[in-house]
Short mmCIF file of C-alpha atoms in Angstrom, two decimals:
data_model
loop_
_atom_site.label_atom_id
_atom_site.label_comp_id
_atom_site.label_asym_id
_atom_site.label_seq_id
_atom_site.Cartn_x
_atom_site.Cartn_y
_atom_site.Cartn_z
CA MET A 1 -0.20 -0.12 0.11
CA LEU A 2 2.87 2.53 0.77
CA THR A 3 4.74 1.70 -2.19
CA ARG A 4 1.45 2.38 -4.45
CA GLY A 5 0.71 5.40 -2.46
CA VAL A 6 4.26 6.75 -3.10
CA THR A 7 3.99 6.04 -6.85
CA LEU A 8 0.48 8.04 -6.82
CA TRP A 9 1.96 10.97 -5.69
CA LEU A 10 5.16 10.89 -7.90
CA VAL A 11 3.02 10.34 -11.00
CA PRO A 12 1.72 14.16 -11.16
CA LEU A 13 5.59 15.35 -10.46
CA LEU A 14 6.83 13.29 -13.08
CA CYS A 15 4.19 13.93 -15.89
CA ALA A 16 4.57 17.75 -15.18
CA TRP A 17 8.39 17.45 -15.37
CA ASN A 18 8.05 15.63 -18.44
CA SER A 19 5.59 18.06 -20.22
CA GLN A 20 7.87 20.89 -19.51
CA ALA A 21 10.94 19.12 -20.75
CA ALA A 22 9.03 18.07 -23.80
CA ALA A 23 8.34 21.92 -24.66
CA LYS A 24 12.13 22.64 -24.56
CA ASN A 25 13.40 19.59 -25.81
CA PRO A 26 12.18 17.52 -28.72
CA ASN A 27 13.72 14.22 -27.09
CA PRO A 28 11.99 14.17 -23.75
CA LEU A 29 12.50 11.35 -21.12
CA SER A 30 11.34 8.19 -23.02
CA SER A 31 11.95 5.65 -20.51
CA LEU A 32 8.45 6.37 -18.96
CA PRO A 33 5.48 4.36 -20.53
CA GLY A 34 3.89 5.83 -23.60
CA LEU A 35 7.06 7.31 -24.64
CA ALA A 36 8.74 4.60 -26.55
CA GLY A 37 10.60 5.33 -29.82
CA GLN A 38 12.34 8.30 -28.58
CA ASN A 39 15.71 8.91 -27.51
CA ALA A 40 16.08 7.94 -23.68
CA LEU A 41 18.20 9.61 -20.92
CA GLY A 42 20.83 7.64 -19.65
CA LEU A 43 20.03 5.41 -16.82
CA PRO A 44 22.27 7.10 -14.09
CA LEU A 45 20.83 10.20 -14.73
CA GLU A 46 17.27 8.77 -14.62
CA ILE A 47 18.26 7.35 -11.12
CA VAL A 48 19.15 10.67 -10.11
CA ILE A 49 15.88 12.25 -11.06
CA LEU A 50 13.67 9.64 -9.40
CA LEU A 51 15.77 9.63 -6.19
CA THR A 52 15.30 13.38 -6.25
CA LEU A 53 11.60 13.27 -6.56
CA LEU A 54 11.83 10.86 -3.86
CA THR A 55 13.06 13.38 -1.50
CA LEU A 56 9.82 15.48 -2.32
CA VAL A 57 7.55 12.68 -0.98
CA PRO A 58 7.83 13.56 2.84
CA ALA A 59 6.97 17.46 2.02
CA ILE A 60 4.21 16.26 -0.32
CA ILE A 61 2.62 14.28 2.50
CA ALA A 62 3.09 16.67 5.10
CA SER A 63 1.42 19.52 3.14
CA MET A 64 -1.02 17.85 0.78
CA THR A 65 -2.80 15.35 3.10
CA PRO A 66 -4.82 15.30 6.46
CA PHE A 67 -1.17 14.53 8.08
CA LEU A 68 -0.63 18.26 8.76
CA ARG A 69 -3.91 18.46 10.78
CA ILE A 70 -3.44 15.36 12.46
CA THR A 71 0.17 15.82 13.74
CA ILE A 72 -0.73 19.48 14.94
CA VAL A 73 -3.92 18.08 16.94
CA LEU A 74 -1.98 15.09 18.36
CA HIS A 75 1.06 17.41 19.42
CA PHE A 76 -1.48 19.95 21.31
CA LEU A 77 -3.16 16.79 22.70
CA ARG A 78 0.26 15.51 24.37
CA GLN A 79 1.09 19.32 25.49
CA ALA A 80 -2.26 19.37 27.26
CA LEU A 81 -1.67 16.28 29.01
CA GLY A 82 1.49 17.11 30.23
CA THR A 83 3.19 13.81 29.46
CA GLN A 84 6.06 15.40 27.82
CA THR A 85 7.42 12.96 25.36
CA THR A 86 4.72 10.26 25.59
CA PRO A 87 3.70 9.03 23.26
CA SER A 88 6.78 9.49 21.55
CA ASN A 89 7.19 11.58 18.45
CA GLN A 90 7.77 8.45 16.44
CA VAL A 91 4.40 6.98 17.61
CA LEU A 92 2.55 10.27 16.89
CA LEU A 93 3.93 10.43 13.23
CA GLY A 94 3.19 6.88 12.53
CA LEU A 95 -0.47 7.19 13.77
CA ALA A 96 -0.66 10.40 11.79
CA LEU A 97 0.96 8.67 8.53
CA PHE A 98 -1.53 5.62 8.61
CA LEU A 99 -4.53 7.70 9.45
CA SER A 100 -3.75 9.99 6.59
CA LEU A 101 -3.15 7.14 4.02
CA LEU A 102 -6.43 5.54 5.36
CA ILE A 103 -8.34 8.80 4.57
CA MET A 104 -6.36 9.44 1.18
CA GLN A 105 -6.68 6.00 -0.29
CA PRO A 106 -9.85 6.58 -2.26
CA VAL A 107 -8.36 9.89 -3.58
CA MET A 108 -5.20 8.07 -4.66
CA ASN A 109 -7.05 5.21 -6.51
CA GLU A 110 -8.96 7.81 -8.28
CA MET A 111 -5.82 9.59 -9.23
CA TYR A 112 -4.23 6.18 -10.16
CA GLU A 113 -7.29 5.29 -12.41
CA LYS A 114 -7.60 8.66 -14.14
CA GLY A 115 -3.81 9.60 -14.66
CA TRP A 116 -1.54 6.86 -14.52
CA GLU A 117 -3.54 4.03 -16.06
CA PRO A 118 -4.53 6.04 -19.36
CA PHE A 119 -0.86 7.22 -19.39
CA ASN A 120 0.51 3.83 -18.95
CA LYS A 121 -1.52 2.55 -21.76
CA GLY A 122 -0.37 5.21 -24.06
CA GLU A 123 -4.02 6.39 -24.34
CA THR A 124 -3.19 10.01 -22.98
CA GLY A 125 -0.09 12.25 -23.13
CA PRO A 126 1.89 13.60 -19.91
CA GLU A 127 0.13 16.74 -19.76
CA GLN A 128 -3.41 15.39 -20.10
CA ALA A 129 -2.47 12.56 -17.72
CA PHE A 130 -1.26 15.39 -15.16
CA VAL A 131 -4.46 17.28 -15.57
CA GLN A 132 -6.40 14.41 -15.19
CA GLY A 133 -4.55 12.76 -12.57
CA THR A 134 -4.59 15.86 -10.09
CA GLN A 135 -8.14 16.66 -10.62
CA PRO A 136 -9.37 14.11 -7.51
CA LEU A 137 -6.54 15.96 -5.44
CA LYS A 138 -7.83 19.46 -6.27
CA THR A 139 -11.52 18.35 -5.47
CA PHE A 140 -10.03 16.79 -2.14
CA LEU A 141 -7.97 19.87 -1.15
CA LEU A 142 -10.71 22.44 -2.23
CA ARG A 143 -13.20 20.79 0.38
CA PHE A 144 -11.06 22.01 3.19
CA VAL A 145 -9.41 25.42 1.68
CA ARG A 146 -11.20 28.69 3.09
CA GLU A 147 -11.98 31.19 0.31
CA LYS A 148 -9.98 33.81 2.02
CA GLU A 149 -6.73 31.91 1.63
CA LEU A 150 -7.63 31.28 -1.88
CA GLN A 151 -8.15 34.85 -2.66
CA LEU A 152 -4.77 35.76 -0.82
CA PHE A 153 -2.67 33.55 -3.16
CA ILE A 154 -4.44 34.39 -6.11
CA GLU A 155 -3.59 38.25 -5.37
CA VAL A 156 0.05 37.10 -4.50
CA THR A 157 0.44 35.21 -7.86
CA HIS A 158 -1.49 38.02 -9.85
CA ALA A 159 -3.51 35.26 -11.23
CA SER A 160 -6.77 35.77 -12.77
CA GLN A 161 -9.98 35.06 -11.21
CA PRO A 162 -11.36 31.60 -11.94
CA LYS A 163 -14.88 30.81 -13.20
CA ARG A 164 -14.83 28.05 -10.50
CA PRO A 165 -12.30 26.76 -7.88
CA ALA A 166 -11.47 23.63 -9.70
CA ASP A 167 -9.78 25.99 -12.27
CA LEU A 168 -7.12 26.92 -9.97
CA ASP A 169 -3.68 25.91 -10.01
CA LEU A 170 -2.13 23.58 -7.54
CA ARG A 171 0.39 26.22 -6.91
CA ILE A 172 -2.49 28.50 -5.41
CA ILE A 173 -4.51 25.55 -4.03
CA VAL A 174 -1.90 23.61 -1.98
CA PRO A 175 -0.57 26.77 -0.09
CA ALA A 176 -4.16 27.86 0.65
CA TYR A 177 -4.85 24.50 1.79
CA ILE A 178 -1.80 24.42 4.30
CA LEU A 179 -2.95 27.71 5.88
CA SER A 180 -6.45 26.54 6.21
CA GLU A 181 -5.35 23.27 7.98
CA LEU A 182 -2.89 25.18 10.27
CA LYS A 183 -5.94 27.37 11.48
CA ALA A 184 -8.18 24.18 11.79
CA GLY A 185 -5.65 22.31 13.80
CA PHE A 186 -5.02 25.13 16.20
CA GLN A 187 -8.65 25.61 16.67
CA ILE A 188 -9.08 21.90 17.44
CA GLY A 189 -5.97 22.01 19.50
CA ALA A 190 -7.26 25.07 21.56
CA VAL A 191 -10.61 23.35 22.51
CA LEU A 192 -8.96 20.04 23.69
CA PHE A 193 -6.49 22.23 25.80
CA LEU A 194 -9.63 23.60 27.70
CA PRO A 195 -10.72 20.97 29.92
CA PHE A 196 -7.04 19.95 30.94
CA LEU A 197 -6.40 23.91 31.75
CA ILE A 198 -9.49 23.74 34.02
CA ILE A 199 -7.64 20.80 36.03
CA ASP A 200 -4.55 22.67 36.22
CA VAL A 201 -6.20 25.79 37.56
CA VAL A 202 -8.14 23.80 40.16
CA VAL A 203 -5.17 21.83 41.30
CA ALA A 204 -3.05 24.79 41.49
CA SER A 205 -5.72 26.75 43.59
CA VAL A 206 -6.07 23.75 45.96
CA THR A 207 -2.37 23.18 46.53
CA LEU A 208 -1.82 26.98 47.07
CA ALA A 209 -4.84 27.33 49.46
CA ILE A 210 -3.52 24.36 51.57
CA GLY A 211 0.17 25.51 51.49
CA MET A 212 1.49 22.81 49.63
CA VAL A 213 4.39 24.48 47.71
CA GLN A 214 6.98 21.51 47.71
CA LEU A 215 5.46 19.97 44.55
CA PRO A 216 4.78 21.69 41.34
CA PRO A 217 0.81 21.82 40.49
CA VAL A 218 1.58 20.27 37.07
CA MET A 219 3.05 17.29 38.50
CA ILE A 220 0.00 16.63 40.88
CA SER A 221 -2.71 17.46 38.14
CA ALA A 222 -1.07 15.11 35.67
CA PRO A 223 -2.34 11.82 37.01
CA PHE A 224 -5.77 13.54 37.18
CA LYS A 225 -5.81 14.39 33.45
CA ILE A 226 -4.42 11.24 32.41
CA LEU A 227 -7.45 9.68 34.40
CA LEU A 228 -9.97 11.93 32.99
CA PHE A 229 -8.62 11.10 29.42
CA VAL A 230 -8.52 7.29 29.88
CA LEU A 231 -11.96 7.51 31.42
CA VAL A 232 -13.71 9.34 28.58
CA ASP A 233 -11.84 6.67 25.90
CA GLY A 234 -10.01 9.97 24.76
CA TRP A 235 -8.28 8.41 21.94
CA ASN A 236 -10.99 6.84 20.41
CA LEU A 237 -12.79 10.46 20.56
CA VAL A 238 -9.95 12.13 19.35
CA VAL A 239 -8.94 9.92 16.43
CA GLY A 240 -12.38 9.08 15.42
CA SER A 241 -13.26 12.90 15.26
CA LEU A 242 -10.35 13.68 13.34
CA VAL A 243 -11.07 11.10 10.60
CA LYS A 244 -14.89 11.76 10.57
CA SER A 245 -13.72 15.48 9.96
CA PHE A 246 -12.35 14.80 6.52
CA TYR A 247 -15.73 12.80 5.23
#
């Protein structure tokens, strides 16, 4: 599943690179399916290009999937619980990654069917495959993009006003999506903080009233916050709400 997911994210990038190269060079990369009969780049150069594109995969996953919102919320949750490094960063990132793959699987399948399969069979060219393959991604991202962010990047890039949001380029949709997800993640994180903040305030007031200043209030309130989180089945509520917010 991970291998196919990486392939699905790389296809638009490969197609975009190939279409730009074709406009400048009459002999573009021919080792890709559908380009047989043209002069190919050397194998070492193809490997270098592929490895370079692979370095972009973490950035793509972190900025163009639910991974962004999920990691922000989980970080705020850990801070609110006051457990410092528990769960560890590896656990939180792993959970966010697999939840993102779960949410994005229908989108990736649709991108694969509309973009890569026709291109692999030689039915479409690289430019058309890029447009068809990225359309499901655009549809997904636009569901969570605020109009204010879209307008901001339209003005920054001096792009013309589109007739519909789907006509926008990814260079406008992606940063707008990132800003929208940052705001959504911080809003959810602030809501998560409130009940644990109340516990901290109550414990601090009680310890100050009885003159217990030897122990920090945070150390005393930590067990109560963890107990409250376990009793309400917090992981199920948080993860379930996060996943459902993307459907």
